[in-house]
Amino acid sequence: MPRVHNKLASKPKAGKLTKAMPRHSPIISKAPHMLHGGDYNPEQWDPQTWTEDDRLMGLAHVNSVTLGVFSWVSLEPEEGKFTFEWMDKIMDMQAAAGRIVGLATPSAASPAWLSAKYPDSLRVGQDGVRRRHGNRVNYCWTSPAYRAQVSKIATMLAERYKAHPALGYFHVSNEYGGECFCDLCQEAFRGWLKVRYGNLDTLNKAYWTAFWGHTYTDWSQIEAPGGTGETAVYGLTLDWKRFASDRIVDFYRQESGALKKVAPSIPVTTNLMGVYPVLDPWKIAPYMDFIAWDSYPWFSSTPSDLGSWTYTSFAHDLNRSLKNKPFVLMECSPSSSNWYPVMGLKRPNAHVLEGLQAVAHGADGVQYFQWRQSRGSSEQFHGAVVAHNNRSDARVFREVADLGRELESLDDVVGAAKPAEVALIYDWENSWAIDMVAAPRTKNRDYLGTVLAHYSAFWSQGVTVDVVDSDQDLSGYKLVVAPMLFLLKDGVVERLAKFVEGGGTLMTTYWSGWVDSTTLAFQGPSPLSKLLGLWTEETDALFDGQSNQVVSSASDLLTKGAKYSASVLCELVHTTTAESLASYGSDFYAGRPAVTRNKFGSGQAIFVASRNEQSFTNDLLISLMKQLGISGAVEGDLPTGITVQARHGDGKDFLFVLNCSDKEKAVRLGESGLIDLDGAEFSGELILPAFGTAILVRAKAGSLVGASN
């Protein structure tokens, strides 16, 4: 694979990316390098294997290990009896090798003795049945007994290892998730509602419980929705989801608080899971010292599917945006994963591409689950750095080592920023609300897919995007895209209006501004009507296979007469102050506005009334980018499957050229001052093999121009 190492170019270029951002401090102060390593489970192996692992980690260029994630019973085989000696040896071995340890609290896998002695620590399902011991993350979020045991083991770990030279950070638990419906959680839910609403009259009005006569007359009557109980009160269902997320955040705060009380200077994190629906990451991010997440992108498609690469880039940008700082890719598989429907192998180069893709979008570390493939149990055939063959010359091991060497050359990238002029709104509460309502379609609502369709237009142009929820400050952006903003939280309309009035451009779509934060439908015009310059009369839900057309008028954003296919949802609107940029081509609403623009203050608000084919979304957003002067790391058209992402720090631009396709691609580089593999000035054509990558560096910001398929 072609590689261009990160040496400073000798010829500065004029700045093109204007939103300056300071370089951030390293995530781990004692290790100002790209982290490379992952989950290590030495309790599964004998000391001879520990020695071999130490040797192999050196060959793989591993500088970080995650230790103790599932080790509770190995640390405390019975209540009050502790066996830390084996962990002492492992910690000492890592320190001797110069590696740092992400020391985990083991709450994700409670010991059998704990479940037997404290049965209320086990989770109750939506069916009302308490789960038996087993699996992982099978505990009650509210159980006082479990919380006490978790705090105890966390405190002991912090006290024992807080000054250990190998300790770099604390890794709290593992992949928090799920809900508990036990009596303790139900009572906690009622308490949560009392704080939120104050009295039952307010709650009943917010839930519209007079419908079907579901009015509550006593707090004790309120139960978690679903299962064999209430399913018709949307406000209740939405509040339960909020509560369930808040329970996880509260549990994390207690667990991490036990560590911070003993070792306040040691960074603490936990591993998030992309767009996992149960936990709203914006609620937990303020309590994490740095963001980490687990990426397993090939769940239902092949490694050459651009949709998977696009989604993974989106998830990286989401996690970077949570703190607007570098994050760590805490888990990925260097090979296949054993829960896929088909355990297809990653093709040559694909693993290195996956790692550098994370770095390109803001990661300061790439780590794996797992280091060594386990001999038995549920993930015995999950991919690992060291496979059952125990060989360092195996293909996967060699690719891990290749990535490790590459990461060692990227110290200058550590802390480098990714300033964005575009914000894309993906909101957890909005997603919950869209999924629960019985209108206007029960299938193919596809909020995430719609957001990704808009993200894809930026990704293909190499434009950096911040992925935010609707509560975030929008100042500083040129363009905000808010697809399907169905639920409007308090203050959202005011923030959007202020953004547009001040000169920003907002683009939103059908199914926006329908309900308030308790899912009550707005009466009269939507709160977005004035900003958008229109009002909605009704919405046509198209059947599968049915379509309409969107035909563009003459404008600076769409080519006159261009036709695009529309499907799924077509909103029928009347303009008040907005101009029509395109109209429907058929059916009884032919000729009515399908795309509008409203001038508002110094800015503009674009409304797209239907779900349209990808070419429409690309054409409109690319036109908006040109109009607003938004450009990415490159100029000109890129070959399909190629993206170029930039990070900026200390007067340098680090350009990551990523070929996310299974075909060789050529990109013509027309700029001087770039550095080739040998450190000499580079120009000409860059040839990338299938899943190939290149890293280029220039002083300040210039541009790459031209590309070929």
XYZ file of C-alpha atoms in Angstrom:
709
model
C 0.000 0.000 0.000
C 1.293 3.467 -0.756
C 2.172 5.406 2.352
C 3.197 9.022 2.738
C 4.567 9.679 6.203
C 3.786 12.784 8.168
C 6.751 15.040 7.459
C 6.170 18.773 7.128
C 5.978 20.083 3.580
C 8.501 22.751 2.641
C 6.185 24.997 0.634
C 3.366 26.655 2.603
C 0.059 27.161 0.823
C -2.632 29.767 1.332
C -5.243 28.787 3.911
C -8.515 27.372 2.568
C -10.209 25.945 5.659
C -10.965 29.052 7.652
C -12.435 27.768 10.913
C -9.386 27.642 13.176
C -9.224 25.254 16.091
C -6.410 24.683 18.583
C -4.624 21.366 18.812
C -5.880 19.374 21.775
C -3.793 17.862 24.555
C -3.115 14.106 24.336
C -5.909 11.988 25.777
C -3.391 10.249 28.066
C -0.763 12.744 29.197
C 1.879 10.073 29.935
C 1.415 8.584 26.440
C 1.315 11.356 23.801
C 1.013 8.780 21.025
C -1.675 7.019 19.052
C -2.969 4.227 21.281
C -2.777 0.754 19.749
C -3.816 -2.401 21.545
C -7.026 -3.679 23.050
C -8.827 -6.053 25.381
C -6.499 -8.499 27.106
C -7.864 -11.350 29.201
C -4.841 -13.003 30.877
C -7.048 -14.725 33.469
C -8.007 -17.152 30.677
C -4.391 -18.242 30.183
C -1.376 -19.640 32.030
C 1.781 -17.624 32.850
C 3.685 -19.163 29.928
C 1.106 -17.646 27.592
C 1.508 -14.289 29.351
C 5.193 -14.325 28.420
C 4.390 -15.189 24.819
C 1.741 -12.455 24.705
C 4.309 -9.947 25.902
C 6.612 -10.917 23.036
C 3.819 -10.835 20.452
C 2.572 -7.446 21.627
C 6.005 -6.075 20.846
C 5.845 -7.523 17.332
C 2.367 -6.044 16.824
C 3.477 -2.575 17.979
C 0.984 -2.612 20.835
C 1.402 0.226 23.334
C -1.870 -0.078 25.248
C -3.969 -2.857 26.748
C -7.417 -2.893 28.312
C -7.343 -5.073 31.396
C -9.981 -6.517 33.692
C -13.189 -5.926 31.735
C -14.710 -9.302 32.674
C -12.430 -10.188 35.579
C -14.628 -9.749 38.657
C -14.742 -13.389 39.709
C -10.979 -13.678 39.120
C -10.418 -10.695 41.413
C -13.058 -11.609 44.003
C -13.940 -15.336 43.823
C -16.171 -14.989 46.877
C -17.451 -11.970 48.711
C -14.664 -10.252 50.604
C -11.909 -12.593 49.343
C -9.626 -10.814 46.884
C -6.954 -12.227 44.577
C -5.169 -9.295 42.968
C -1.777 -10.986 42.717
C -2.196 -12.152 39.115
C -3.235 -8.662 38.037
C -0.214 -7.194 39.859
C 2.046 -9.344 37.672
C 0.280 -8.338 34.464
C 0.402 -4.654 35.382
C 4.121 -4.957 36.123
C 4.737 -6.711 32.801
C 2.970 -3.921 30.908
C 4.942 -1.255 32.749
C 8.221 -3.024 31.995
C 7.313 -3.060 28.304
C 6.411 0.640 28.315
C 2.720 0.045 27.666
C -0.156 1.808 29.350
C -3.176 0.037 30.806
C -6.815 1.001 30.567
C -7.866 -0.597 33.844
C -11.500 -1.659 33.738
C -14.111 -1.982 36.431
C -15.670 -5.437 36.009
C -19.350 -4.612 36.547
C -20.390 -5.912 33.125
C -19.916 -9.510 34.310
C -21.085 -10.010 37.886
C -19.925 -13.183 39.693
C -22.387 -16.039 40.266
C -21.951 -15.707 44.039
C -23.187 -12.109 43.860
C -26.316 -13.027 41.886
C -27.097 -15.849 44.322
C -26.626 -13.740 47.455
C -28.284 -10.579 46.111
C -31.062 -11.720 43.741
C -32.464 -8.204 43.363
C -29.241 -7.374 41.498
C -30.543 -9.383 38.537
C -32.541 -7.639 35.852
C -36.296 -8.026 35.316
C -37.474 -8.138 31.727
C -40.387 -6.328 30.137
C -42.401 -9.499 30.726
C -42.010 -9.055 34.492
C -39.789 -12.136 34.887
C -36.481 -11.819 36.736
C -33.558 -13.050 34.687
C -31.330 -15.808 35.959
C -27.580 -15.371 36.322
C -25.592 -15.394 33.101
C -24.529 -13.507 29.981
C -23.304 -9.967 30.667
C -24.746 -6.556 31.607
C -27.583 -8.510 33.233
C -27.945 -6.368 36.316
C -30.496 -3.946 37.714
C -29.532 -0.290 37.395
C -31.228 0.573 40.691
C -30.359 -2.355 43.013
C -28.700 -0.902 46.154
C -26.856 -4.172 46.742
C -25.363 -4.243 43.256
C -24.409 -0.586 43.346
C -22.661 -1.120 46.679
C -20.692 -4.089 45.353
C -19.721 -2.201 42.195
C -18.494 0.792 44.192
C -16.506 -1.504 46.487
C -14.583 -3.297 43.730
C -14.000 -0.013 41.864
C -12.624 1.610 45.012
C -10.266 -1.306 45.664
C -8.942 -1.218 42.095
C -8.348 2.530 42.303
C -6.614 2.311 45.671
C -4.352 -0.549 44.595
C -3.269 0.792 41.194
C -3.676 4.572 41.290
C 0.089 5.105 41.442
C 1.093 2.189 39.231
C 3.336 3.336 36.361
C 1.324 1.338 33.820
C -2.032 2.921 34.664
C -3.141 5.312 31.914
C -6.887 5.538 32.407
C -9.895 3.788 33.902
C -12.266 1.928 31.565
C -15.628 1.828 33.356
C -17.617 -1.366 32.777
C -18.352 -2.407 29.184
C -21.008 -1.388 26.670
C -23.679 -0.143 29.054
C -27.124 -1.070 27.792
C -30.543 -2.569 28.334
C -33.441 -1.807 30.637
C -34.697 -3.223 33.927
C -38.416 -3.360 34.779
C -38.185 -4.498 38.397
C -40.167 -2.895 41.217
C -37.135 -0.840 42.277
C -36.766 0.629 38.789
C -40.515 1.214 38.505
C -40.492 3.178 41.757
C -37.434 5.121 40.620
C -39.309 5.930 37.399
C -42.218 7.383 39.384
C -39.790 9.511 41.363
C -38.200 10.689 38.105
C -41.638 11.680 36.783
C -42.479 13.585 39.979
C -39.360 15.678 39.533
C -40.117 16.264 35.842
C -43.818 17.171 36.155
C -44.401 18.082 39.786
C -48.026 16.883 39.891
C -50.376 14.488 38.131
C -52.458 17.207 36.472
C -49.403 18.434 34.587
C -48.393 14.888 33.668
C -51.893 13.967 32.451
C -52.044 17.052 30.235
C -48.582 16.332 28.826
C -49.553 12.735 28.064
C -53.093 13.572 26.829
C -54.340 10.707 28.999
C -57.973 11.780 28.630
C -57.844 9.885 25.334
C -59.258 6.385 25.912
C -59.805 7.366 29.547
C -56.229 6.664 30.638
C -56.028 9.472 33.182
C -53.847 8.705 36.214
C -55.286 9.583 39.629
C -52.402 8.286 41.762
C -48.663 8.021 41.125
C -48.729 4.329 42.019
C -50.845 3.642 38.918
C -47.978 4.559 36.594
C -45.985 1.608 35.310
C -43.309 1.215 32.683
C -44.855 0.896 29.213
C -44.849 -2.148 26.978
C -44.941 -5.851 27.678
C -48.387 -6.754 28.972
C -49.135 -3.173 30.028
C -49.655 0.300 28.560
C -48.601 0.853 24.947
C -50.919 3.644 23.764
C -49.592 6.683 25.678
C -46.697 8.050 23.646
C -45.591 10.537 26.293
C -45.203 7.707 28.805
C -43.194 5.611 26.354
C -40.900 8.509 25.497
C -40.365 9.366 29.161
C -39.509 5.745 29.961
C -36.809 5.841 27.287
C -35.468 9.074 28.739
C -35.552 7.553 32.219
C -33.848 4.324 31.104
C -31.040 6.354 29.543
C -30.780 8.527 32.658
C -30.561 5.394 34.850
C -27.495 4.269 32.923
C -25.930 7.712 33.243
C -26.645 7.722 36.982
C -25.095 4.256 37.353
C -22.005 5.384 35.431
C -21.669 8.467 37.600
C -21.686 6.345 40.752
C -19.260 3.784 39.354
C -16.856 6.365 37.930
C -17.294 8.498 41.051
C -15.829 5.719 43.180
C -12.710 5.824 41.009
C -12.493 9.613 40.946
C -12.789 9.817 44.722
C -9.572 7.810 45.074
C -7.692 8.848 41.913
C -9.103 12.172 40.670
C -6.278 12.810 38.197
C -6.708 9.548 36.238
C -8.932 9.919 33.131
C -12.143 7.867 33.128
C -14.197 6.686 30.167
C -16.592 3.976 29.058
C -17.196 2.453 25.644
C -20.224 3.701 23.712
C -21.808 1.908 20.762
C -22.453 4.238 17.845
C -26.169 4.924 17.452
C -27.206 2.334 20.047
C -30.759 3.510 20.849
C -31.002 2.857 24.617
C -28.353 5.308 25.827
C -28.388 8.938 24.708
C -24.645 9.683 24.452
C -25.163 13.423 24.835
C -26.353 12.792 28.387
C -23.329 10.719 29.468
C -20.606 12.554 27.517
C -20.224 15.426 30.048
C -19.176 12.868 32.694
C -16.592 11.116 30.489
C -13.043 12.489 30.456
C -12.710 11.332 26.865
C -15.025 9.591 24.423
C -14.536 5.980 23.382
C -16.704 3.747 21.242
C -16.844 0.244 19.739
C -17.166 -0.193 15.969
C -18.165 -3.396 14.195
C -19.377 -2.109 10.830
C -19.927 -5.191 8.676
C -23.028 -6.524 10.421
C -25.242 -7.051 7.390
C -23.180 -6.173 4.355
C -19.840 -6.802 2.693
C -16.644 -4.783 3.292
C -16.964 -3.269 -0.203
C -20.400 -1.790 0.563
C -19.977 1.988 0.693
C -22.986 2.287 2.979
C -21.091 0.583 5.770
C -18.034 2.797 5.340
C -20.278 5.869 5.285
C -22.119 4.818 8.440
C -18.834 4.159 10.253
C -17.521 7.599 9.274
C -20.789 9.113 10.526
C -20.448 7.297 13.858
C -16.832 8.461 14.200
C -17.916 12.059 13.574
C -20.732 11.675 16.104
C -18.323 10.508 18.795
C -15.813 13.241 17.972
C -18.604 15.811 18.163
C -19.690 14.715 21.657
C -16.783 16.702 23.115
C -15.459 18.284 19.928
C -12.183 16.538 20.731
C -10.303 13.418 19.652
C -11.720 10.091 20.810
C -10.535 6.486 20.998
C -11.791 3.606 18.889
C -11.933 1.309 21.908
C -12.977 -1.881 20.142
C -12.970 -3.215 16.615
C -12.244 -6.589 15.110
C -9.130 -7.042 12.986
C -10.943 -9.923 11.291
C -14.523 -11.210 11.352
C -16.999 -11.029 14.227
C -18.871 -14.049 15.447
C -22.320 -12.475 15.734
C -22.541 -11.587 12.031
C -25.043 -13.554 9.944
C -22.099 -14.316 7.660
C -18.597 -14.216 9.152
C -16.902 -12.824 6.072
C -13.210 -11.988 6.340
C -11.889 -8.494 5.936
C -10.083 -8.266 2.627
C -6.381 -7.354 2.415
C -5.781 -3.707 3.385
C -9.314 -3.330 4.796
C -8.228 -3.477 8.431
C -5.559 -0.806 8.007
C -8.115 1.301 6.145
C -10.621 0.858 8.992
C -8.046 1.991 11.536
C -6.900 5.011 9.542
C -10.530 5.890 8.787
C -11.045 6.285 12.544
C -7.920 8.438 12.833
C -8.988 10.533 9.846
C -12.260 11.350 11.599
C -10.610 12.268 14.900
C -9.503 9.106 16.727
C -6.276 9.167 18.707
C -6.244 5.432 19.194
C -7.283 2.150 17.559
C -7.900 -0.864 19.808
C -9.349 -4.335 19.469
C -11.625 -6.851 20.981
C -9.797 -9.044 21.471
C -6.059 -9.614 21.796
C -6.101 -13.403 21.902
C -8.922 -15.585 20.578
C -10.565 -17.467 23.441
C -10.672 -21.258 23.323
C -14.304 -21.573 24.355
C -17.630 -19.884 25.100
C -19.680 -17.491 23.023
C -16.935 -15.496 21.297
C -14.404 -18.252 20.716
C -14.511 -17.603 16.964
C -14.669 -13.821 17.185
C -11.740 -12.236 15.384
C -8.597 -11.446 17.364
C -5.053 -10.241 16.859
C -3.692 -13.642 17.907
C -5.798 -16.403 16.403
C -6.061 -20.014 17.486
C -3.079 -20.774 15.248
C -0.862 -18.659 17.587
C 1.180 -17.374 14.640
C 2.738 -13.955 14.184
C 3.115 -14.515 10.438
C -0.637 -14.919 9.886
C -2.247 -12.344 7.602
C -4.392 -10.672 10.279
C -1.502 -10.370 12.735
C 0.699 -8.854 10.043
C -1.963 -6.269 9.133
C -2.336 -5.345 12.800
C 1.424 -4.876 12.981
C 1.329 -2.778 9.778
C -1.279 -0.502 11.337
C 0.746 -0.328 14.550
C 3.822 0.825 12.652
C 1.735 3.403 10.813
C 0.265 4.746 14.032
C 3.744 5.068 15.542
C 4.577 7.555 12.780
C 1.587 9.777 13.591
C 2.627 11.478 16.836
C 2.137 14.836 15.106
C -1.509 13.954 14.449
C -2.266 13.320 18.133
C -4.584 16.075 19.303
C -5.037 17.486 15.792
C -8.455 19.047 15.277
C -11.249 18.665 12.713
C -12.987 22.030 12.393
C -16.409 21.828 10.769
C -18.596 24.360 9.002
C -21.486 21.905 8.705
C -23.651 20.479 11.493
C -25.934 17.492 10.908
C -28.606 16.905 13.553
C -29.214 13.333 14.718
C -31.247 13.414 17.919
C -31.942 10.415 20.183
C -35.258 11.700 21.563
C -36.412 12.533 18.048
C -35.496 9.008 16.954
C -37.463 7.488 19.848
C -40.511 9.594 18.997
C -40.405 8.733 15.288
C -40.204 5.018 16.042
C -43.187 4.946 18.406
C -45.964 6.896 16.685
C -48.576 5.205 14.514
C -48.321 7.562 11.526
C -47.915 8.096 8.648
C -46.222 4.746 7.878
C -45.510 1.838 10.181
C -42.508 0.703 8.110
C -39.611 2.368 6.326
C -39.604 5.484 8.458
C -35.806 5.172 8.435
C -34.721 8.251 10.358
C -31.120 7.057 10.593
C -31.040 6.097 6.914
C -32.334 9.528 5.941
C -29.708 11.268 8.057
C -27.026 9.046 6.502
C -28.241 9.919 3.006
C -27.511 13.570 3.783
C -24.210 12.734 5.487
C -23.117 10.760 2.415
C -23.227 13.892 0.251
C -20.655 15.573 2.513
C -18.544 12.423 2.969
C -18.135 12.012 -0.792
C -16.818 15.600 -0.988
C -14.386 15.227 1.914
C -16.265 17.824 3.980
C -15.960 17.611 7.759
C -19.317 17.313 9.532
C -20.177 17.704 13.197
C -22.985 15.316 14.154
C -24.986 17.001 16.909
C -28.318 16.677 18.678
C -30.931 19.427 18.640
C -29.833 20.857 22.001
C -26.436 22.037 20.778
C -25.217 25.548 20.074
C -25.260 26.199 16.319
C -23.179 29.359 16.210
C -20.061 29.110 14.066
C -21.582 26.839 11.422
C -22.455 27.944 7.919
C -24.914 25.120 7.222
C -27.156 23.100 9.537
C -28.985 20.061 8.142
C -31.866 18.689 10.225
C -33.693 15.863 8.419
C -37.026 14.648 9.846
C -36.912 16.854 12.943
C -40.282 15.438 14.034
C -40.015 16.283 17.749
C -39.137 19.805 18.793
C -37.514 20.103 22.198
C -37.908 23.302 24.162
C -35.716 26.046 22.731
C -34.944 24.306 19.423
C -37.047 26.594 17.238
C -35.515 29.650 18.876
C -31.966 28.349 18.285
C -32.709 27.519 14.644
C -34.318 30.898 14.055
C -31.398 32.735 15.665
C -28.951 30.729 13.537
C -30.754 31.548 10.266
C -31.487 35.138 11.190
C -27.775 35.647 11.816
C -26.859 34.510 8.315
C -26.847 30.719 8.542
C -28.451 28.254 6.139
C -30.834 25.630 7.495
C -32.006 22.635 5.493
C -34.799 20.498 6.887
C -37.309 18.039 5.461
C -40.763 16.506 5.598
C -41.982 15.236 8.967
C -40.382 18.126 10.848
C -42.017 20.159 13.602
C -44.996 17.874 14.222
C -44.911 17.313 18.002
C -43.567 18.911 21.170
C -41.215 17.378 23.736
C -44.049 15.284 25.240
C -45.202 14.097 21.760
C -48.319 16.301 21.715
C -49.182 17.451 18.189
C -48.986 21.176 17.588
C -52.307 22.903 16.970
C -52.404 25.383 14.111
C -49.198 26.213 12.233
C -46.069 24.345 13.241
C -43.577 26.394 15.279
C -41.294 26.055 12.234
C -43.826 27.649 9.859
C -42.574 31.223 10.160
C -38.941 30.201 9.771
C -39.731 28.020 6.733
C -42.282 30.414 5.226
C -44.935 27.749 4.698
C -47.602 25.622 6.339
C -48.409 21.947 5.908
C -51.883 20.817 4.899
C -51.412 17.041 4.863
C -48.879 14.300 4.139
C -49.232 11.515 1.590
C -47.704 8.185 2.602
C -46.754 6.304 -0.531
C -46.985 2.529 -0.717
C -43.893 0.432 -1.384
C -43.078 0.674 -5.076
C -45.145 3.833 -5.524
C -43.388 7.069 -6.486
C -43.872 10.655 -7.556
C -41.532 13.097 -9.244
C -39.855 16.264 -8.080
C -39.265 18.692 -10.958
C -36.943 21.627 -10.321
C -37.557 25.228 -11.330
C -34.863 27.656 -12.393
C -32.733 28.570 -9.359
C -29.163 28.868 -8.169
C -29.481 25.523 -6.340
C -31.134 23.130 -8.786
C -30.932 22.822 -12.562
C -34.154 23.864 -14.273
C -36.206 20.894 -15.410
C -34.183 18.285 -13.511
C -36.393 15.393 -12.416
C -35.956 13.226 -9.340
C -37.902 10.290 -7.967
C -39.798 10.802 -4.698
C -41.124 8.012 -2.493
C -42.308 7.034 1.006
C -43.558 10.462 2.185
C -44.729 13.525 0.288
C -45.743 16.529 2.377
C -48.290 18.917 0.862
C -47.436 22.494 1.776
C -48.592 26.040 1.052
C -45.978 28.778 0.854
C -46.459 32.068 2.668
C -43.128 33.868 2.333
C -41.066 31.041 0.815
C -40.276 30.599 -2.882
C -40.739 27.270 -4.629
C -37.577 25.699 -6.061
C -39.229 22.500 -7.284
C -42.706 21.029 -7.541
C -44.379 17.639 -7.591
C -44.736 16.102 -11.044
C -47.807 13.912 -10.691
C -50.883 12.889 -8.709
C -53.516 15.296 -7.446
C -50.832 17.556 -5.941
C -48.855 17.951 -9.179
C -47.432 21.448 -9.428
C -47.460 22.072 -5.686
C -44.195 23.016 -3.943
C -41.800 20.140 -3.217
C -38.683 22.180 -2.395
C -38.826 25.699 -0.971
C -36.500 28.428 0.230
C -37.376 31.161 2.690
C -35.217 34.214 3.300
C -35.219 34.878 7.042
C -33.133 37.688 8.470
C -29.702 37.423 6.888
C -29.999 33.689 6.199
C -32.154 31.140 4.433
C -34.190 28.056 5.316
C -34.528 25.246 2.762
C -37.405 22.776 3.070
C -37.569 19.452 1.193
C -41.126 18.100 1.281
C -40.505 14.519 0.129
C -38.049 11.652 0.499
C -36.065 11.816 -2.701
C -33.447 9.714 -4.416
C -29.805 10.134 -3.423
C -28.914 12.115 -6.559
C -31.309 14.873 -5.473
C -29.758 15.081 -2.008
C -26.269 15.168 -3.520
C -27.148 17.849 -6.076
C -28.864 20.126 -3.565
C -26.224 19.847 -0.839
C -23.303 20.217 -3.239
C -24.946 23.360 -4.635
C -25.397 24.693 -1.108
C -21.764 23.966 -0.282
C -20.601 25.875 -3.357
C -22.928 28.772 -2.591
C -21.742 28.994 1.013
C -18.044 28.522 0.270
C -17.858 25.216 2.126
C -15.053 23.008 0.873
C -13.309 19.958 2.153
C -9.757 18.737 1.970
C -9.974 18.453 -1.810
C -11.280 20.346 -4.784
C -12.863 18.696 -7.782
C -14.722 15.436 -8.114
C -13.416 12.355 -6.347
C -13.754 8.834 -7.717
C -16.638 6.849 -6.276
C -15.510 5.277 -3.027
C -12.717 7.778 -2.364
C -12.913 10.294 0.462
C -10.236 12.640 1.767
C -10.474 13.745 5.383
C -8.324 16.403 7.028
C -7.077 17.025 10.553
C -5.353 20.271 11.486
C -2.729 21.091 14.071
C 0.365 23.263 14.580
C 0.133 24.825 11.141
C -0.062 21.482 9.347
C -2.831 19.731 7.460
C -2.871 15.949 7.686
C -4.742 14.567 4.684
C -6.061 11.014 4.816
C -6.852 9.663 1.356
C -9.077 6.617 1.826
C -10.157 4.161 -0.857
C -13.285 2.543 0.572
C -13.848 0.341 -2.463
C -12.632 -3.017 -3.676
C -11.223 -1.506 -6.885
C -7.933 0.258 -7.573
C -8.444 4.019 -7.807
C -6.364 6.904 -9.141
C -6.409 10.418 -7.701
C -4.525 13.168 -9.500
C -2.744 15.545 -7.159
C -2.204 18.961 -8.652
C -0.689 20.710 -5.658
C 2.952 21.281 -4.831
C 4.290 21.104 -1.309
C 3.008 17.600 -0.532
C 5.317 14.873 0.722
C 5.759 11.450 -0.824
C 6.818 8.200 0.808
C 10.469 9.241 0.940
C 9.817 12.733 2.276
C 10.367 14.458 -1.063
C 7.886 16.886 -2.621
C 5.187 14.896 -4.353
C 2.931 15.666 -7.291
C 1.188 13.647 -9.908
C -1.158 10.726 -9.696
C -1.709 8.723 -6.539
C -2.679 5.110 -7.188
C -4.553 3.426 -4.350
C -5.188 -0.313 -4.409
C -8.453 -1.790 -3.197
C -9.014 -0.517 0.371
C -5.761 1.404 0.082
C -4.793 4.515 2.038
C -2.321 7.371 1.879
C -1.409 10.054 4.390
C -0.198 13.382 3.052
C 0.964 16.509 4.838
C 1.097 20.151 3.811
C 1.795 23.398 5.607
C -1.399 25.281 6.424
C -4.320 24.524 4.081
C -4.186 24.148 0.342
C -6.070 21.795 -1.887
C -5.844 18.650 -3.918
C -7.388 18.996 -7.338
C -8.712 16.516 -9.824
C -9.526 12.859 -9.677
C -10.183 9.959 -11.975
C -12.167 6.782 -11.835
